[in-house]
Amino acid sequence: MNYLFIHQNMPGQWRHIVAHLAQQGGHRIVVLGRRQGEGSHKRPLVHAVPGVQYRSYRVHNRYEGFGGDQPGSAFDSFMVHGRAAAEVMQRLKAEGFTPDVIAAHPGWGESLFAKEVFPAVPLLHYCEFYYRSRGGDYGFIGERSLAREMNLRARNAGLSLSLEAMDWGLSPTAWQKSQHPADAHARMSVLHDGIDTDTVRPDPGARLLLPTGRVLSAQDEVLTFVARNLEPQRGFDQFLRAAERVQRLRPDAHVVIAGGEGVSYGKAPADGRSWKNHVLDLVRLDPLRTHFMGSLPFAEHVKLLQVSSVHAYLSIPFVLAWSMTEAMSAGCLLVGSDTAPVRELIRHGHNGLLVDYFDVDAIATTLADALARRAELQALRDAARATILASYDQQRHCVPRLARLLEDLAQGRRPEAPPPLPPQVLDAGTPSLLPSVAP
């Protein structure tokens, strides 16, 4: 079959299914995204798959973002990306390539006009997030403003057009699906990208080399935190405040933090510094027991999780990060924020512990108690990995399901109707108060 995958940071979330289909052979696979090395996104194509054709489009640098607080600019950016991608699709069509199915991430607008170029081709959208002024990430922390709310509405205007155009959609979690308009739910499956559980697995013999030259193992007391970038949306500020108290309570605990100093979500501090430097001014950590690893290669990231005694994941209600599911797959003792996306996977006292995002004292107490009791809480680690093996295993569950979904669409078969969303994901993501220790 002919497949067209679209993602700004190609191949993005499609990389596992692209590799799977390429390995099968007998398919023509084209991946379309923004030209590498353009503007502020100077990066190599790190997930290139042999046998796959990569095509790219260009946009002017001023359209890379979503216009700050200017709603018109946000919608303009969406349209510009859509037109640029459509021009490449038109050239593919002129070259004789017609896909049997198109799979696209609509978040930046690239697939907005896919149906205008290929009207008869089924279109699958990766529905990662739909912005809300209430009940999601916006306003959970930070100040509200009319300008920002108008910008969210403008950004959703493009996403709403994409929902109207798609034949089917998928969301990686039920909560992320729930954020989309209800009238689209009947055409949306819940299907996670999946975790390579053969690679991300417990290893009692793992060793992690620190920048200081010290080597940590599972026998050490290690509190870990991971985010793509260290910022409030992923609870970095709450974690450091809690870590300061944990170090007072646990004199042998090492705090190991992995992540970049850029901004993935939200805004940088008003003083222009990184959130790391901003928050470090507010806390007093033991420099001999606090280790910033930067952005780790994946193999080192896995080692970090494998030597972890307790792992903190303190996200606001937003896209569930791969790092949390990877931590569960590695058998981490996970302490998570009691927010809707985290509650979807973590049951308090069963496969992890939940804490109020805003209660730093409770976070610190729970982390310290988990460090002290890490041996007797082994069952939570085992249950965390079992959760991933049961429903989030990449090669045994997620990729085969996605391959069947694409084939169904390409063959004109309507995918299986998705079940109703469970009631617990339909809340506003407001944290509840839970005991700080497992029952």
Coordinates of C-alpha atoms in Angstrom, one line a residue:
M1 CA 0.0 0.0 0.0
N2 CA 0.9 3.7 -0.3
Y3 CA 1.2 5.5 3.0
L4 CA 1.6 9.3 3.6
F5 CA 2.6 10.3 7.2
I6 CA 2.6 14.0 8.1
H7 CA 4.2 15.5 11.2
Q8 CA 6.0 18.8 11.6
N9 CA 9.0 17.1 13.4
M10 CA 9.0 14.2 11.0
P11 CA 8.2 11.4 11.7
G12 CA 7.2 12.3 15.3
Q13 CA 4.8 10.0 16.9
W14 CA 4.6 8.0 13.6
R15 CA 8.1 6.7 13.8
H16 CA 7.3 3.3 15.3
I17 CA 4.5 2.5 12.8
V18 CA 6.7 3.8 9.9
A19 CA 9.5 1.5 11.0
H20 CA 7.1 -1.4 11.3
L21 CA 5.6 -0.9 7.8
A22 CA 9.1 -0.4 6.3
Q23 CA 10.2 -3.6 7.8
Q24 CA 7.2 -5.5 6.4
G25 CA 8.2 -4.4 2.9
G26 CA 6.0 -4.1 -0.1
H27 CA 4.8 -0.6 0.8
R28 CA 5.6 2.9 -0.5
I29 CA 6.0 5.2 2.5
V30 CA 6.3 9.0 2.3
V31 CA 6.8 11.1 5.4
L32 CA 6.2 14.9 5.1
G33 CA 7.3 17.5 7.6
R34 CA 9.0 20.9 8.0
R35 CA 12.4 21.2 6.4
Q36 CA 15.1 20.3 8.9
G37 CA 17.6 23.0 9.7
E38 CA 15.1 25.9 9.1
G39 CA 14.8 28.8 11.5
S40 CA 15.1 27.9 15.2
H41 CA 14.7 24.2 14.5
K42 CA 18.2 23.3 13.3
R43 CA 18.2 19.6 13.9
P44 CA 19.1 16.5 12.0
L45 CA 16.5 13.9 11.0
V46 CA 17.2 11.7 13.9
H47 CA 14.5 9.1 13.3
A48 CA 15.1 8.5 9.6
V49 CA 14.0 4.9 8.5
P50 CA 15.7 3.2 5.6
G51 CA 13.4 2.7 2.6
V52 CA 11.2 5.7 3.5
Q53 CA 11.0 8.8 1.4
Y54 CA 11.1 12.1 3.3
R55 CA 9.6 15.3 1.8
S56 CA 9.6 18.7 3.4
Y57 CA 8.0 22.1 3.2
R58 CA 9.1 25.6 4.2
V59 CA 7.5 28.4 6.1
H60 CA 8.9 31.8 7.0
N61 CA 10.4 32.0 10.5
R62 CA 7.7 34.3 11.7
Y63 CA 5.2 31.5 11.4
E64 CA 7.1 29.0 13.4
G65 CA 5.2 29.7 16.6
F66 CA 1.6 30.6 17.3
G67 CA 1.7 34.3 17.6
G68 CA 2.0 34.8 21.3
D69 CA -1.1 36.6 22.5
Q70 CA -2.2 37.6 19.0
P71 CA -5.1 35.3 18.0
G72 CA -5.0 36.4 14.4
S73 CA -1.3 35.4 14.2
A74 CA -2.1 32.0 15.7
F75 CA -4.7 31.2 13.0
D76 CA -2.4 32.6 10.3
S77 CA 0.4 30.3 11.3
F78 CA -2.0 27.3 11.1
M79 CA -3.1 28.3 7.6
V80 CA 0.4 29.0 6.4
H81 CA 1.6 25.5 7.5
G82 CA -1.4 24.0 5.8
R83 CA -0.8 25.7 2.5
A84 CA 2.9 24.9 2.5
A85 CA 2.2 21.2 3.1
A86 CA -0.5 21.1 0.5
E87 CA 1.9 22.4 -2.1
V88 CA 4.2 19.4 -1.4
M89 CA 1.2 17.0 -1.5
Q90 CA 0.2 18.5 -4.9
R91 CA 3.7 17.8 -6.2
L92 CA 3.5 14.3 -4.9
K93 CA 0.2 13.9 -6.7
A94 CA 1.7 15.2 -10.0
E95 CA 4.6 12.7 -9.6
G96 CA 2.0 9.9 -9.6
F97 CA 1.9 9.2 -5.9
T98 CA -1.6 8.8 -4.4
P99 CA -1.7 7.4 -0.8
D100 CA -4.2 4.7 0.2
V101 CA -4.3 6.4 3.6
I102 CA -2.9 9.6 5.2
A103 CA -1.9 9.7 8.9
A104 CA -1.2 13.2 10.2
H105 CA -0.6 15.2 13.3
P106 CA -2.8 18.2 12.8
G107 CA -1.4 20.3 15.6
W108 CA 0.4 22.9 13.4
G109 CA -1.9 22.8 10.4
E110 CA 0.0 20.7 7.9
S111 CA -3.0 18.4 7.1
L112 CA -5.5 21.2 7.0
F113 CA -5.9 20.9 3.2
A114 CA -5.0 17.2 2.7
K115 CA -8.6 16.5 1.7
E116 CA -8.5 19.2 -0.9
V117 CA -5.5 17.5 -2.6
F118 CA -6.6 13.9 -2.0
P119 CA -10.4 14.1 -1.5
A120 CA -11.0 10.4 -1.7
V121 CA -8.1 9.3 0.6
P122 CA -9.0 8.4 4.2
L123 CA -7.4 10.8 6.7
L124 CA -6.4 9.7 10.2
H125 CA -5.5 12.4 12.7
Y126 CA -3.3 12.1 15.8
C127 CA -5.5 14.1 18.2
E128 CA -2.9 15.0 20.8
F129 CA -4.5 18.0 22.5
Y130 CA -7.4 20.4 22.2
Y131 CA -7.0 23.6 24.2
R132 CA -9.5 24.8 26.8
S133 CA -9.8 27.9 28.9
R134 CA -11.2 25.7 31.7
G135 CA -10.4 22.2 32.7
G136 CA -7.0 21.7 31.1
D137 CA -3.5 23.1 31.4
Y138 CA -4.4 26.7 30.9
G139 CA -5.1 28.5 34.2
F140 CA -4.1 25.5 36.3
I141 CA -1.0 27.5 37.2
G142 CA -0.2 31.1 36.3
E143 CA -2.5 34.0 35.6
R144 CA -5.4 34.1 33.2
S145 CA -5.8 36.8 30.6
L146 CA -8.4 37.6 27.9
A147 CA -5.6 37.9 25.3
R148 CA -4.4 34.4 26.0
E149 CA -7.9 32.9 26.1
M150 CA -8.6 34.5 22.7
N151 CA -5.3 33.0 21.4
L152 CA -6.4 29.5 22.6
R153 CA -9.7 30.0 20.8
A154 CA -7.9 30.9 17.6
R155 CA -5.6 28.0 17.9
N156 CA -8.5 25.7 18.4
A157 CA -10.2 27.2 15.2
G158 CA -7.6 25.4 13.2
L159 CA -7.9 22.2 15.2
S160 CA -11.7 22.3 14.8
L161 CA -11.3 22.5 11.0
S162 CA -9.0 19.5 11.3
L163 CA -11.5 17.5 13.3
E164 CA -14.2 18.2 10.7
A165 CA -11.8 17.1 7.9
M166 CA -10.6 13.8 9.4
D167 CA -12.2 10.4 8.7
W168 CA -10.9 9.1 12.0
G169 CA -8.8 10.2 14.9
L170 CA -6.8 8.7 17.7
S171 CA -5.6 10.1 21.1
P172 CA -2.9 8.5 23.2
T173 CA -5.0 8.6 26.4
A174 CA -8.7 8.8 27.2
W175 CA -8.2 12.1 29.0
Q176 CA -6.6 13.7 26.0
K177 CA -9.5 12.5 23.9
S178 CA -11.9 13.9 26.4
Q179 CA -10.5 17.4 25.9
H180 CA -11.8 17.4 22.3
P181 CA -15.3 18.4 21.4
A182 CA -17.8 15.6 22.3
D183 CA -19.3 15.4 18.8
A184 CA -15.9 14.1 17.6
H185 CA -15.6 11.3 20.2
A186 CA -17.4 8.7 18.1
R187 CA -14.7 9.0 15.5
M188 CA -11.7 8.8 17.9
S189 CA -9.9 5.7 19.2
V190 CA -7.7 5.8 22.3
L191 CA -4.3 4.3 21.3
H192 CA -1.0 5.1 23.0
D193 CA 2.2 5.4 21.0
G194 CA 3.5 2.5 23.1
I195 CA 6.7 1.7 25.1
D196 CA 9.5 -0.6 24.1
T197 CA 9.2 -2.8 27.1
D198 CA 12.1 -5.0 26.1
T199 CA 14.4 -2.1 26.3
V200 CA 12.8 -0.1 29.1
R201 CA 12.7 -2.7 31.8
P202 CA 14.0 -3.2 35.3
D203 CA 17.7 -4.0 35.6
P204 CA 19.0 -4.4 39.2
G205 CA 22.5 -4.3 37.8
A206 CA 22.2 -0.9 36.1
R207 CA 24.8 1.7 36.7
L208 CA 24.6 5.5 36.1
L209 CA 27.7 7.7 35.7
L210 CA 27.2 11.2 37.2
P211 CA 28.9 14.3 35.9
T212 CA 31.0 14.2 39.1
G213 CA 32.4 10.8 38.2
R214 CA 30.4 9.0 40.9
V215 CA 28.5 5.9 39.8
L216 CA 25.0 5.3 41.2
S217 CA 23.3 1.9 41.4
A218 CA 20.0 0.5 42.6
Q219 CA 21.6 0.0 46.0
D220 CA 21.9 3.8 46.4
E221 CA 19.1 6.1 47.5
V222 CA 18.2 7.9 44.3
L223 CA 15.3 10.4 43.8
T224 CA 14.8 11.0 40.1
F225 CA 12.9 13.6 38.0
V226 CA 12.8 13.7 34.1
A227 CA 11.3 16.2 31.7
R228 CA 12.1 17.3 28.1
N229 CA 12.7 20.7 29.6
L230 CA 12.7 21.7 33.2
E231 CA 9.6 24.0 33.6
P232 CA 6.5 24.5 35.8
Q233 CA 4.1 22.7 33.4
R234 CA 5.9 19.5 34.3
G235 CA 6.2 20.5 38.0
F236 CA 9.9 21.2 38.1
D237 CA 9.5 24.1 40.5
Q238 CA 7.3 22.0 42.9
F239 CA 9.8 19.2 42.7
L240 CA 12.8 21.3 43.6
R241 CA 11.0 22.8 46.6
A242 CA 10.1 19.3 47.7
A243 CA 13.6 18.0 47.0
E244 CA 15.1 20.6 49.4
R245 CA 13.0 19.2 52.2
V246 CA 13.6 15.6 51.2
Q247 CA 17.3 16.1 51.5
R248 CA 16.8 17.3 55.0
L249 CA 14.8 14.2 55.9
R250 CA 16.9 11.7 54.0
P251 CA 20.6 12.6 54.4
D252 CA 21.8 9.9 52.0
A253 CA 19.4 10.7 49.2
H254 CA 20.8 11.8 45.9
V255 CA 18.5 13.9 43.6
V256 CA 19.1 13.3 39.9
I257 CA 17.4 15.5 37.4
A258 CA 17.4 15.1 33.6
G259 CA 16.1 17.6 31.2
G260 CA 17.0 20.6 29.0
E261 CA 16.8 24.3 30.0
G262 CA 14.6 25.4 27.1
V263 CA 10.9 25.9 27.0
S264 CA 8.6 23.2 25.6
Y265 CA 5.4 24.5 27.1
G266 CA 4.3 27.9 28.5
K267 CA 6.7 30.8 28.7
A268 CA 10.2 31.5 30.0
P269 CA 10.6 33.4 33.3
A270 CA 10.1 37.2 32.9
D271 CA 13.8 37.8 33.7
G272 CA 14.8 35.8 30.6
R273 CA 16.6 33.1 32.4
S274 CA 15.9 29.4 32.3
W275 CA 13.4 28.0 34.8
K276 CA 16.2 25.9 36.2
N277 CA 18.2 29.0 37.2
H278 CA 15.1 30.8 38.3
V279 CA 14.0 28.1 40.7
L280 CA 17.5 27.3 42.0
D281 CA 17.5 30.9 43.4
L282 CA 14.5 29.9 45.6
V283 CA 15.8 26.7 47.2
R284 CA 18.9 25.5 49.0
L285 CA 20.0 22.1 47.8
D286 CA 23.0 20.1 48.8
P287 CA 25.4 20.5 45.8
L288 CA 27.1 17.2 46.6
R289 CA 23.8 15.3 46.4
T290 CA 22.1 17.2 43.6
H291 CA 22.9 16.2 40.0
F292 CA 21.7 17.9 36.8
M293 CA 22.2 15.5 33.9
G294 CA 20.9 17.8 31.1
S295 CA 19.2 16.1 28.1
L296 CA 20.2 12.5 28.2
P297 CA 20.7 10.0 25.3
F298 CA 17.9 7.4 25.5
A299 CA 20.2 4.6 26.7
E300 CA 21.4 6.8 29.6
H301 CA 17.8 7.9 30.3
V302 CA 16.8 4.2 30.7
K303 CA 19.8 3.7 33.1
L304 CA 18.5 6.7 35.2
L305 CA 15.1 5.1 35.5
Q306 CA 16.7 1.7 36.3
V307 CA 18.7 3.0 39.3
S308 CA 15.9 5.2 40.6
S309 CA 14.6 4.5 44.1
V310 CA 11.7 6.8 43.7
H311 CA 10.6 8.7 40.6
A312 CA 8.6 11.9 40.6
Y313 CA 6.2 12.9 37.8
L314 CA 4.4 16.1 38.7
S315 CA 2.6 17.3 35.6
I316 CA -0.3 19.8 35.4
P317 CA -3.3 18.5 33.4
F318 CA -1.6 18.2 30.0
V319 CA -0.3 15.8 27.4
L320 CA 0.9 12.7 29.3
A321 CA 4.7 12.5 28.8
W322 CA 6.4 9.4 27.5
S323 CA 8.8 9.7 30.5
M324 CA 6.0 8.6 32.9
T325 CA 5.1 5.5 31.0
E326 CA 8.8 4.7 30.5
A327 CA 9.3 5.1 34.3
M328 CA 6.5 2.6 34.8
S329 CA 7.9 0.2 32.3
A330 CA 11.3 0.4 34.0
G331 CA 9.6 -0.6 37.3
C332 CA 10.0 2.7 39.0
L333 CA 8.3 3.5 42.3
L334 CA 6.4 6.4 41.0
V335 CA 5.0 9.4 42.9
G336 CA 2.7 11.4 40.6
S337 CA 0.6 14.5 40.7
D338 CA -3.1 13.8 41.4
T339 CA -4.2 15.3 38.1
A340 CA -6.5 13.7 35.5
P341 CA -3.9 12.5 33.0
V342 CA -1.8 10.8 35.7
R343 CA -4.8 9.3 37.4
E344 CA -5.7 7.5 34.2
L345 CA -2.7 5.2 34.6
I346 CA -1.8 5.5 38.3
R347 CA -4.1 4.1 41.0
H348 CA -3.0 5.3 44.4
G349 CA -1.5 2.5 46.5
H350 CA -1.8 0.0 43.7
N351 CA 0.8 0.9 41.1
G352 CA 2.1 4.2 42.4
L353 CA 1.4 7.1 44.8
L354 CA -0.6 10.3 44.1
V355 CA 0.0 13.7 45.7
D356 CA -1.6 17.1 45.5
Y357 CA 0.3 19.1 42.9
F358 CA 0.1 22.3 45.0
D359 CA 1.0 20.8 48.3
V360 CA 4.8 20.9 48.5
D361 CA 4.9 19.5 52.1
A362 CA 2.8 16.5 51.0
I363 CA 5.0 15.9 48.0
A364 CA 8.1 16.0 50.1
T365 CA 6.6 13.8 52.8
T366 CA 5.5 11.2 50.3
L367 CA 8.8 11.2 48.5
A368 CA 10.8 10.8 51.7
D369 CA 8.5 8.1 53.0
A370 CA 8.7 6.2 49.7
L371 CA 12.5 6.4 49.9
A372 CA 12.4 5.0 53.4
R373 CA 10.0 2.2 52.5
R374 CA 11.2 1.5 49.0
A375 CA 11.9 -2.2 49.7
E376 CA 8.4 -2.9 51.2
L377 CA 6.7 -1.0 48.3
Q378 CA 8.1 -3.3 45.7
A379 CA 4.6 -4.4 44.8
L380 CA 3.9 -0.9 43.5
R381 CA 6.9 -1.2 41.2
D382 CA 5.7 -4.6 39.9
A383 CA 2.2 -3.3 39.3
A384 CA 3.4 -0.2 37.4
R385 CA 5.3 -2.4 34.9
A386 CA 2.4 -4.8 34.7
T387 CA 0.1 -1.9 33.7
I388 CA 2.4 -1.0 30.8
L389 CA 2.8 -4.6 29.7
A390 CA -1.0 -5.1 29.7
S391 CA -2.0 -2.1 27.5
Y392 CA 0.9 0.0 26.5
D393 CA 3.5 -2.4 25.1
Q394 CA 4.6 -1.0 21.8
Q395 CA 5.4 -4.0 19.6
R396 CA 2.9 -6.4 21.1
H397 CA -0.1 -4.1 21.4
C398 CA 0.1 -0.5 20.2
V399 CA 1.8 -0.8 16.8
P400 CA -0.3 -3.8 15.7
R401 CA -3.5 -2.0 16.6
L402 CA -2.4 1.1 14.7
A403 CA -1.4 -1.0 11.7
R404 CA -4.9 -2.6 11.7
L405 CA -6.5 0.8 12.1
L406 CA -4.7 2.2 9.0
E407 CA -5.5 -0.9 7.0
D408 CA -9.2 -0.7 7.9
L409 CA -9.3 2.9 6.8
A410 CA -7.4 2.2 3.6
Q411 CA -9.7 -0.7 2.7
G412 CA -12.8 1.5 3.4
R413 CA -13.8 -0.4 6.6
R414 CA -15.1 1.7 9.4
P415 CA -12.9 1.1 12.5
E416 CA -14.5 -0.5 15.5
A417 CA -16.6 2.0 17.5
P418 CA -14.7 3.3 20.5
P419 CA -16.2 2.6 24.0
P420 CA -17.6 5.5 26.0
L421 CA -15.1 7.5 27.9
P422 CA -14.8 6.4 31.6
P423 CA -16.3 9.0 34.0
Q424 CA -13.1 9.6 35.9
V425 CA -11.5 11.2 32.9
L426 CA -14.3 13.7 32.4
D427 CA -13.3 16.0 35.3
A428 CA -11.5 19.3 35.2
G429 CA -8.2 17.9 36.4
T430 CA -8.5 19.4 39.8
P431 CA -6.3 17.6 42.3
S432 CA -7.9 15.9 45.3
L433 CA -6.3 15.4 48.7
L434 CA -4.9 12.0 49.3
P435 CA -2.9 10.4 52.1
S436 CA 0.8 10.8 51.5
V437 CA 1.6 7.2 52.1
A438 CA 0.3 4.0 50.6
P439 CA -2.2 2.1 52.6

